[in-house]
Short mmCIF file of C-alpha atoms and ligand atoms in Angstrom, two decimals:
data_model
loop_
_atom_site.label_atom_id
_atom_site.label_comp_id
_atom_site.label_asym_id
_atom_site.label_seq_id
_atom_site.Cartn_x
_atom_site.Cartn_y
_atom_site.Cartn_z
CA MET A 624 -0.06 0.03 -0.09
CA MET A 625 1.05 3.60 -0.67
CA THR A 626 -0.05 6.62 1.39
CA LEU A 627 0.06 10.14 0.02
CA ASN A 628 -0.94 12.86 1.93
CA VAL A 629 -2.95 16.23 0.93
CA GLU A 630 -1.14 18.84 3.00
CA LEU A 631 -3.71 21.36 4.28
CA GLY A 632 -2.74 22.18 7.83
CA ASP A 633 -5.21 20.47 10.44
CA ARG A 634 -7.10 19.33 7.75
CA SER A 635 -4.54 17.35 5.95
CA TYR A 636 -5.64 13.66 4.86
CA PRO A 637 -4.28 10.55 3.65
CA ILE A 638 -4.93 8.92 0.53
CA TYR A 639 -4.45 5.18 0.88
CA ILE A 640 -3.54 3.34 -2.34
CA GLY A 641 -3.52 -0.34 -3.35
CA THR A 642 -4.82 -3.62 -3.33
CA ASP A 643 -7.09 -5.34 -1.08
CA LEU A 644 -7.88 -2.23 1.13
CA LEU A 645 -11.51 -2.61 1.34
CA ASN A 646 -10.63 -5.77 3.80
CA GLN A 647 -8.59 -3.72 5.99
CA ALA A 648 -10.65 -2.21 8.87
CA ASP A 649 -8.24 -0.39 10.34
CA LEU A 650 -7.96 2.11 7.33
CA LEU A 651 -11.40 2.98 7.48
CA THR A 652 -12.44 2.78 11.22
CA GLN A 653 -9.74 4.74 12.38
CA HIS A 654 -11.16 7.67 10.66
CA ILE A 655 -14.53 7.38 11.77
CA ALA A 656 -14.80 9.80 15.10
CA GLY A 657 -18.06 9.47 16.35
CA ASN A 658 -20.34 6.27 16.77
CA SER A 659 -22.37 6.50 13.70
CA ALA A 660 -22.13 6.36 9.99
CA LEU A 661 -24.00 6.26 6.91
CA ILE A 662 -22.90 4.48 3.62
CA VAL A 663 -23.80 6.14 0.46
CA THR A 664 -23.43 4.04 -2.65
CA ASN A 665 -25.42 3.21 -5.48
CA GLU A 666 -27.34 0.51 -7.19
CA THR A 667 -24.48 -1.09 -9.48
CA VAL A 668 -21.70 -0.66 -6.75
CA ALA A 669 -23.75 -1.85 -3.59
CA PRO A 670 -23.83 -5.44 -4.63
CA LEU A 671 -20.46 -5.77 -5.56
CA TYR A 672 -18.59 -3.79 -2.59
CA LEU A 673 -21.19 -3.02 0.02
CA GLN A 674 -20.95 -5.67 2.42
CA GLN A 675 -16.89 -5.73 2.17
CA VAL A 676 -17.27 -1.99 3.80
CA ARG A 677 -20.25 -2.83 5.99
CA GLN A 678 -18.44 -5.71 7.76
CA HIS A 679 -15.86 -3.34 9.35
CA LEU A 680 -18.66 -1.12 10.95
CA GLY A 681 -19.88 -3.57 13.70
CA ALA A 682 -19.73 -1.67 16.60
CA ILE A 683 -20.71 1.62 14.92
CA ARG A 684 -24.64 2.55 14.52
CA HIS A 685 -24.64 2.84 10.67
CA GLU A 686 -27.39 2.84 7.95
CA VAL A 687 -27.06 2.52 3.84
CA VAL A 688 -28.60 4.76 1.27
CA ILE A 689 -28.33 3.15 -2.11
CA LEU A 690 -29.01 5.87 -4.99
CA PRO A 691 -30.03 5.40 -8.48
CA ASP A 692 -26.83 4.93 -10.54
CA GLY A 693 -25.75 7.73 -13.08
CA GLU A 694 -24.71 11.12 -13.81
CA ARG A 695 -28.41 12.29 -14.26
CA PHE A 696 -29.21 11.69 -10.51
CA LYS A 697 -26.39 14.10 -9.53
CA ASN A 698 -28.97 16.70 -8.59
CA LEU A 699 -30.96 18.13 -5.77
CA GLU A 700 -33.73 15.85 -5.50
CA VAL A 701 -31.31 12.62 -5.13
CA LEU A 702 -29.21 14.83 -2.81
CA ASN A 703 -32.46 14.84 -0.60
CA LEU A 704 -32.51 11.37 -0.05
CA ILE A 705 -29.23 11.64 1.85
CA TYR A 706 -30.47 14.26 4.20
CA ASP A 707 -33.81 12.30 4.76
CA ALA A 708 -31.83 9.04 5.67
CA LEU A 709 -29.73 11.36 7.89
CA LEU A 710 -32.70 12.89 9.57
CA LYS A 711 -34.84 9.97 10.07
CA ASN A 712 -32.14 7.98 11.44
CA GLN A 713 -31.49 11.10 13.80
CA PHE A 714 -27.73 11.10 13.06
CA ASP A 715 -25.95 14.09 14.58
CA ARG A 716 -22.97 16.34 14.08
CA ASP A 717 -20.78 13.37 15.09
CA THR A 718 -21.89 10.99 12.24
CA THR A 719 -19.64 9.99 9.20
CA LEU A 720 -20.67 10.09 5.61
CA ILE A 721 -19.04 7.33 3.72
CA ALA A 722 -18.86 7.82 -0.03
CA LEU A 723 -18.59 4.11 -1.85
CA GLY A 724 -18.68 4.57 -5.31
CA GLY A 725 -17.51 6.64 -8.59
CA GLY A 726 -16.96 10.42 -8.76
CA VAL A 727 -20.87 10.88 -8.56
CA ILE A 728 -21.57 9.35 -5.54
CA GLY A 729 -18.41 11.03 -4.11
CA ASP A 730 -19.44 14.31 -5.42
CA ILE A 731 -23.15 13.99 -4.17
CA THR A 732 -22.29 12.41 -0.75
CA GLY A 733 -19.37 15.05 -0.64
CA PHE A 734 -21.62 17.83 -0.83
CA ALA A 735 -24.23 16.07 1.68
CA ALA A 736 -21.74 16.04 4.10
CA ALA A 737 -20.30 19.53 3.61
CA THR A 738 -24.15 20.74 4.23
CA TYR A 739 -25.62 18.29 6.52
CA GLN A 740 -25.91 20.32 9.98
CA ARG A 741 -23.19 22.63 8.50
CA GLY A 742 -20.52 19.92 8.19
CA VAL A 743 -19.94 16.35 9.16
CA ASN A 744 -17.24 14.06 8.55
CA LEU A 745 -16.69 12.64 5.31
CA ILE A 746 -14.56 9.51 3.99
CA GLN A 747 -14.26 8.83 0.28
CA ILE A 748 -13.99 5.08 -1.06
CA PRO A 749 -13.67 5.50 -4.91
CA THR A 750 -14.39 2.62 -6.99
CA THR A 751 -13.73 3.89 -10.50
CA LEU A 752 -10.54 4.89 -12.21
CA LEU A 753 -11.64 8.59 -12.61
CA SER A 754 -12.85 8.85 -8.98
CA GLN A 755 -9.17 7.35 -7.80
CA VAL A 756 -7.09 9.62 -9.60
CA ASP A 757 -9.36 12.88 -9.36
CA SER A 758 -12.55 13.47 -8.32
CA SER A 759 -12.07 11.74 -4.61
CA VAL A 760 -8.89 14.10 -3.86
CA GLY A 761 -9.42 17.63 -3.31
CA GLY A 762 -12.52 18.49 -1.81
CA LYS A 763 -14.72 19.53 -4.73
CA THR A 764 -18.36 18.37 -4.18
CA ALA A 765 -21.29 19.43 -6.12
CA VAL A 766 -24.56 18.44 -7.69
CA ASN A 767 -25.70 19.19 -11.26
CA HIS A 768 -28.27 22.07 -12.25
CA PRO A 769 -30.20 21.43 -15.55
CA ALA A 770 -28.52 24.53 -16.97
CA GLY A 771 -25.02 23.88 -15.74
CA LYS A 772 -22.51 20.96 -14.94
CA ASN A 773 -21.45 21.01 -10.76
CA MET A 774 -23.07 24.33 -10.23
CA ILE A 775 -24.48 23.88 -6.73
CA GLY A 776 -21.38 22.82 -4.34
CA ALA A 777 -18.79 23.42 -1.92
CA PHE A 778 -14.97 22.89 -1.11
CA TYR A 779 -15.34 20.04 1.37
CA GLN A 780 -12.08 18.08 2.24
CA PRO A 781 -12.81 14.26 3.40
CA LYS A 782 -10.98 12.73 6.59
CA ALA A 783 -9.09 10.01 4.07
CA VAL A 784 -9.54 8.34 0.67
CA ILE A 785 -9.37 4.65 0.50
CA ALA A 786 -8.39 3.94 -3.13
CA ASP A 787 -8.70 -0.06 -3.43
CA THR A 788 -7.36 -0.72 -6.86
CA ASN A 789 -9.05 -4.34 -6.78
CA THR A 790 -12.22 -2.56 -7.56
CA LEU A 791 -11.26 -1.73 -10.92
CA ASN A 792 -11.49 -5.37 -11.85
CA THR A 793 -15.08 -4.95 -12.02
CA LEU A 794 -15.33 -1.73 -14.04
CA GLU A 795 -16.62 -1.64 -17.58
CA ASP A 796 -14.06 -0.86 -20.31
CA ARG A 797 -15.54 2.33 -21.43
CA GLN A 798 -15.30 3.66 -17.67
CA LEU A 799 -11.71 2.64 -17.53
CA SER A 800 -10.81 4.61 -20.47
CA SER A 801 -12.96 7.63 -19.08
CA GLY A 802 -10.92 7.58 -15.88
CA ILE A 803 -7.62 7.42 -18.25
CA ALA A 804 -8.66 11.12 -19.61
CA GLU A 805 -8.15 12.49 -16.29
CA VAL A 806 -4.75 10.49 -16.23
CA ILE A 807 -3.58 11.99 -19.31
CA LYS A 808 -4.60 15.44 -18.06
CA TYR A 809 -2.09 15.33 -15.42
CA GLY A 810 0.69 14.91 -18.10
CA LEU A 811 -0.73 17.53 -20.55
CA ILE A 812 -0.91 20.33 -17.48
CA ARG A 813 2.29 19.87 -15.37
CA ASP A 814 4.14 16.42 -15.86
CA THR A 815 6.18 15.75 -19.10
CA GLU A 816 7.64 12.80 -17.81
CA PHE A 817 4.33 11.33 -17.08
CA HIS A 818 3.15 12.04 -20.42
CA ASN A 819 6.04 10.32 -21.89
CA TRP A 820 5.32 7.27 -19.56
CA LEU A 821 1.90 7.27 -20.87
CA LYS A 822 2.84 7.23 -24.03
CA GLU A 823 4.75 3.95 -23.30
CA HIS A 824 2.08 2.29 -20.98
CA MET A 825 -1.22 3.16 -22.52
CA LYS A 826 -1.77 -0.45 -23.83
CA ALA A 827 -0.74 -1.71 -20.23
CA LEU A 828 -3.35 0.48 -18.59
CA LEU A 829 -5.86 -0.77 -21.12
CA HIS A 830 -5.10 -4.50 -20.09
CA ARG A 831 -5.22 -3.47 -16.59
CA ASP A 832 -1.80 -4.21 -15.94
CA PRO A 833 -1.89 -3.93 -11.90
CA ALA A 834 1.70 -2.15 -11.74
CA ALA A 835 0.83 0.09 -14.38
CA LEU A 836 -2.40 1.05 -12.99
CA ALA A 837 -1.08 1.40 -9.56
CA TYR A 838 1.87 3.81 -10.81
CA ALA A 839 -0.88 5.88 -12.94
CA ILE A 840 -3.13 6.14 -9.84
CA GLU A 841 -0.29 7.13 -7.66
CA ARG A 842 1.55 9.38 -9.95
CA SER A 843 -2.08 11.21 -10.60
CA CYS A 844 -3.02 11.30 -7.09
CA LYS A 845 0.47 13.13 -6.25
CA ASN A 846 0.15 15.44 -8.94
CA LYS A 847 -3.35 16.49 -7.48
CA ALA A 848 -2.22 16.40 -4.00
CA ASP A 849 0.45 18.96 -4.92
CA VAL A 850 -1.57 21.17 -6.72
CA VAL A 851 -4.82 21.16 -4.07
CA SER A 852 -2.26 21.86 -1.13
CA ALA A 853 -1.20 24.68 -3.09
CA ASP A 854 -4.46 26.28 -4.08
CA GLU A 855 -7.14 24.49 -2.22
CA LYS A 856 -9.84 27.10 -3.24
CA GLU A 857 -9.13 27.25 -6.73
CA LYS A 858 -7.60 31.10 -6.49
CA GLY A 859 -4.79 30.29 -8.96
CA GLN A 860 -2.96 26.96 -10.10
CA ARG A 861 -5.88 24.81 -9.19
CA ALA A 862 -7.69 25.90 -12.14
CA LEU A 863 -5.36 24.29 -14.37
CA LEU A 864 -6.67 20.86 -13.35
CA ASN A 865 -9.80 22.11 -15.55
CA LEU A 866 -7.94 21.57 -18.93
CA GLY A 867 -10.38 20.43 -21.35
CA HIS A 868 -13.42 21.01 -18.95
CA THR A 869 -14.83 24.32 -20.28
CA PHE A 870 -15.45 22.51 -23.33
CA GLY A 871 -16.30 19.32 -21.71
CA HIS A 872 -18.98 20.66 -19.41
CA ALA A 873 -20.75 22.21 -22.27
CA ILE A 874 -20.72 18.76 -24.05
CA GLU A 875 -22.20 17.05 -20.83
CA THR A 876 -24.99 19.59 -20.02
CA GLY A 877 -25.67 19.95 -23.88
CA MET A 878 -25.78 16.42 -24.84
CA GLY A 879 -27.99 15.53 -21.72
CA TYR A 880 -26.07 14.45 -18.45
CA GLY A 881 -24.80 10.90 -18.68
CA GLU A 882 -24.83 10.53 -22.62
CA TRP A 883 -21.30 11.45 -22.68
CA LEU A 884 -19.20 9.91 -19.76
CA HIS A 885 -17.20 12.79 -17.78
CA GLY A 886 -13.87 11.63 -19.07
CA GLU A 887 -15.11 11.35 -22.84
CA ALA A 888 -16.14 14.88 -22.56
CA VAL A 889 -12.92 15.85 -21.03
CA ALA A 890 -10.80 14.16 -23.41
CA THR A 891 -12.43 15.95 -26.49
CA GLY A 892 -12.24 19.41 -24.34
CA MET A 893 -8.77 18.79 -24.09
CA MET A 894 -8.44 17.96 -27.87
CA MET A 895 -10.25 21.46 -28.41
CA ALA A 896 -8.07 23.05 -26.16
CA ALA A 897 -4.99 21.78 -27.96
CA ILE A 898 -6.17 23.12 -31.04
CA LEU A 899 -7.15 26.60 -30.00
CA SER A 900 -3.58 26.66 -28.51
CA CYS A 901 -2.12 25.55 -31.99
CA LYS A 902 -3.99 28.16 -33.66
CA MET A 903 -2.99 30.84 -31.24
CA GLY A 904 0.69 29.81 -32.12
CA ASN A 905 1.64 28.24 -28.66
CA ILE A 906 2.12 24.48 -29.81
CA SER A 907 3.04 22.78 -33.02
CA GLU A 908 0.73 20.62 -35.07
CA ALA A 909 3.02 17.84 -34.29
CA ALA A 910 2.14 18.33 -30.39
CA VAL A 911 -1.69 18.33 -31.47
CA CYS A 912 -1.15 15.17 -33.34
CA GLU A 913 0.58 13.37 -30.17
CA ILE A 914 -1.99 14.53 -27.98
CA ARG A 915 -4.91 13.14 -30.32
CA HIS A 916 -2.96 9.84 -30.95
CA LEU A 917 -2.43 9.39 -26.77
CA LEU A 918 -6.40 10.11 -26.53
CA GLU A 919 -7.13 7.67 -29.55
CA MET A 920 -4.76 5.20 -28.25
CA ALA A 921 -6.87 5.55 -24.82
CA LYS A 922 -10.19 4.84 -26.77
CA LEU A 923 -11.38 8.26 -26.09
CA PRO A 924 -13.43 10.42 -28.65
CA VAL A 925 -11.61 13.41 -29.91
CA HIS A 926 -14.46 15.19 -31.92
CA ALA A 927 -16.98 17.60 -30.64
CA PRO A 928 -20.22 16.32 -31.13
CA GLU A 929 -22.12 17.66 -34.24
CA ALA A 930 -25.24 18.19 -32.54
CA LEU A 931 -23.75 21.08 -30.88
CA THR A 932 -23.55 24.54 -32.69
CA ALA A 933 -20.79 26.89 -32.08
CA LYS A 934 -23.35 29.23 -30.89
CA GLY A 935 -24.68 26.81 -28.75
CA PHE A 936 -21.63 25.73 -27.20
CA LYS A 937 -20.61 29.37 -26.41
CA LYS A 938 -23.94 29.80 -24.88
CA LEU A 939 -23.03 26.70 -22.49
CA MET A 940 -19.64 27.59 -21.88
CA ALA A 941 -20.58 31.26 -20.24
CA VAL A 942 -21.80 29.38 -17.45
CA ASP A 943 -18.61 27.86 -16.44
CA LYS A 944 -17.57 28.44 -12.83
CA LYS A 945 -14.03 29.99 -14.49
CA VAL A 946 -16.05 32.69 -16.40
CA GLN A 947 -14.76 36.32 -14.79
CA ASN A 948 -16.45 39.68 -15.40
CA GLY A 949 -18.49 37.71 -18.20
CA LYS A 950 -15.37 36.13 -20.22
CA ILE A 951 -14.98 32.95 -20.69
CA ARG A 952 -11.07 31.77 -19.40
CA PHE A 953 -9.73 28.71 -20.88
CA ILE A 954 -6.96 26.39 -20.01
CA LEU A 955 -4.63 26.33 -22.73
CA LEU A 956 -1.22 24.77 -23.43
CA HIS A 957 2.31 26.72 -23.73
CA ALA A 958 3.63 23.06 -24.23
CA ILE A 959 2.96 19.58 -23.28
CA GLY A 960 3.39 19.65 -19.57
CA GLU A 961 2.74 23.30 -19.25
CA ALA A 962 -0.71 24.84 -19.12
CA TYR A 963 -1.88 28.26 -18.29
CA ILE A 964 -5.34 29.99 -17.92
CA THR A 965 -6.41 32.86 -19.97
CA ASP A 966 -9.38 34.89 -21.58
CA ASP A 967 -7.38 36.29 -24.19
CA TYR A 968 -8.35 34.21 -27.19
CA ASP A 969 -9.82 35.21 -30.64
CA ASP A 970 -13.27 34.09 -30.93
CA LYS A 971 -13.17 33.26 -34.49
CA LEU A 972 -10.50 30.55 -33.50
CA LEU A 973 -12.73 29.43 -30.90
CA THR A 974 -15.21 28.85 -33.38
CA ASP A 975 -13.40 27.04 -35.79
CA CYS A 976 -12.06 24.81 -33.00
CA ILE A 977 -15.77 23.91 -32.19
CA ASN A 978 -16.38 23.01 -35.53
CA ASN A 979 -13.95 20.72 -35.76
CA SER A 980 -11.34 22.55 -38.02
CA TYR A 981 -7.94 20.99 -37.30
CA CYS A 982 -5.04 23.26 -36.82
P1 NAD B 511 -19.73 7.34 -12.13
O1 NAD B 511 -19.75 7.71 -10.81
O2 NAD B 511 -20.91 7.58 -12.79
O3 NAD B 511 -19.43 5.88 -12.29
C1 NAD B 511 -19.26 5.38 -13.28
C2 NAD B 511 -20.01 4.02 -13.59
O4 NAD B 511 -19.51 2.97 -12.94
C3 NAD B 511 -21.32 4.04 -12.88
O5 NAD B 511 -22.35 3.25 -13.58
C4 NAD B 511 -20.99 3.38 -11.34
O6 NAD B 511 -22.07 2.85 -10.85
C5 NAD B 511 -20.35 2.55 -11.81
N1 NAD B 511 -19.12 1.79 -10.94
C6 NAD B 511 -18.59 2.48 -10.03
N2 NAD B 511 -17.50 1.78 -9.57
C7 NAD B 511 -17.84 0.39 -10.10
C8 NAD B 511 -16.87 -0.66 -9.95
N3 NAD B 511 -16.11 -0.77 -9.11
N4 NAD B 511 -17.18 -2.10 -10.75
C9 NAD B 511 -18.50 -1.49 -11.68
N5 NAD B 511 -18.85 -0.58 -11.83
C10 NAD B 511 -18.63 0.43 -11.05
O7 NAD B 511 -18.81 7.91 -12.79
P2 NAD B 511 -17.05 8.33 -12.22
O8 NAD B 511 -16.23 8.43 -13.86
O9 NAD B 511 -16.59 7.81 -11.57
O10 NAD B 511 -17.19 10.34 -11.99
C11 NAD B 511 -17.85 11.20 -12.77
C12 NAD B 511 -18.26 11.93 -12.10
O11 NAD B 511 -17.00 12.61 -11.31
C13 NAD B 511 -18.87 13.51 -12.76
O12 NAD B 511 -19.98 13.67 -11.92
C14 NAD B 511 -17.65 14.31 -12.49
O13 NAD B 511 -18.32 15.98 -12.67
C15 NAD B 511 -17.24 13.91 -11.45
N6 NAD B 511 -15.87 14.73 -10.78
C16 NAD B 511 -15.62 15.25 -9.75
C17 NAD B 511 -14.14 15.59 -9.71
C18 NAD B 511 -14.04 16.41 -8.28
O14 NAD B 511 -12.92 16.99 -8.30
N7 NAD B 511 -14.82 16.48 -7.38
C19 NAD B 511 -13.41 15.54 -10.60
C20 NAD B 511 -13.61 14.81 -11.92
C21 NAD B 511 -14.83 14.58 -12.18
N1 LIG B 512 -10.68 18.22 -11.05
C1 LIG B 512 -10.53 19.61 -11.13
C2 LIG B 512 -10.19 19.92 -9.62
O1 LIG B 512 -10.32 19.53 -8.62
O2 LIG B 512 -9.73 21.03 -9.39
#
């Protein structure tokens, strides 16, 4: 097992990464402060892993909420089911919420933890690659609004993240690729060495080679932990973690939540950001081709959906959380491994990118 730390003073917490962690009672119970806990999971993950987690809570009063599965259920209505369970069981401020599942469960449970009685303990047990490398770490919690992805949320850090890589064995291939999109993101924004490693090891990742997966998760979490420790509330460099997300969130919202997986939308969004960077003279066409090749190797989409017009895209992107004084801000590339944030772009070039016109 490897342990990384997110350094945030007295709110610092460990990320445990390894095999068979769901069978290690102490990893979980040492982070439960009070004598009650609510496990939040969904109808897909519950039959797979709920019992393994539940068996460790013997002495603790605990309940389970099983939510419907899917991005389209990451909303205020479903969030209410968590509050209902907490109130029905008279769980107090010392209770601990345990998020068992992918990023949807992590985000909605995190927001419930941030808001129930103004904040209760939270433990993240991510079970998808995407949630192990990204969403469970860093404290962003949210639900979607019909008009915009993750528009209602809070920064709220967990007490611990327990990433058992065995859980990835039951993940569908499409979901694995979706997680790889966020892995590729770290290389593109700040870790050239990792980017080069990914070029060599993409096949191993797709074949779920345990050593390759473990390395990719550790390196991704290390990148994320470093960024979050330096800029928890996204006043500066944390925004770089949103490479591809301005385009990607527009795709997710515009196409209907769940049609495109988050990682798929981010992959296409990163491609669009790379093309815009190229059109602005920052990176070469060869670099764009290299990025496209890596995304395609990971079996990720690289073309914006034709159903979304440039006008529609821009309208959706105007609801992005990085919009400042009415201007969309994009994360672009100076080079592979070096991202920056800017609101200085040519609208015509942006339209070209959306229309899939390559550099
Ligand atoms: P997800 O939570 O929908 O999980 C994907 C699918 O895999 C679901 O059907 C789920 O039930 C299933 N699943 C989960 N674990 C499984 C397992 N071990 N075996 C088999 N099936 C399993 O999607 P995701 O990709 O994990 O997360 C995407 C969400 O994360 C989006 O809502 C996105 O906005 C959010 N996100 C948040 C952050 C953040 O910083 N908070 C970062 C990135 C993404
Ligand atoms: N996934 C982007 C962030 O956590 O900041």
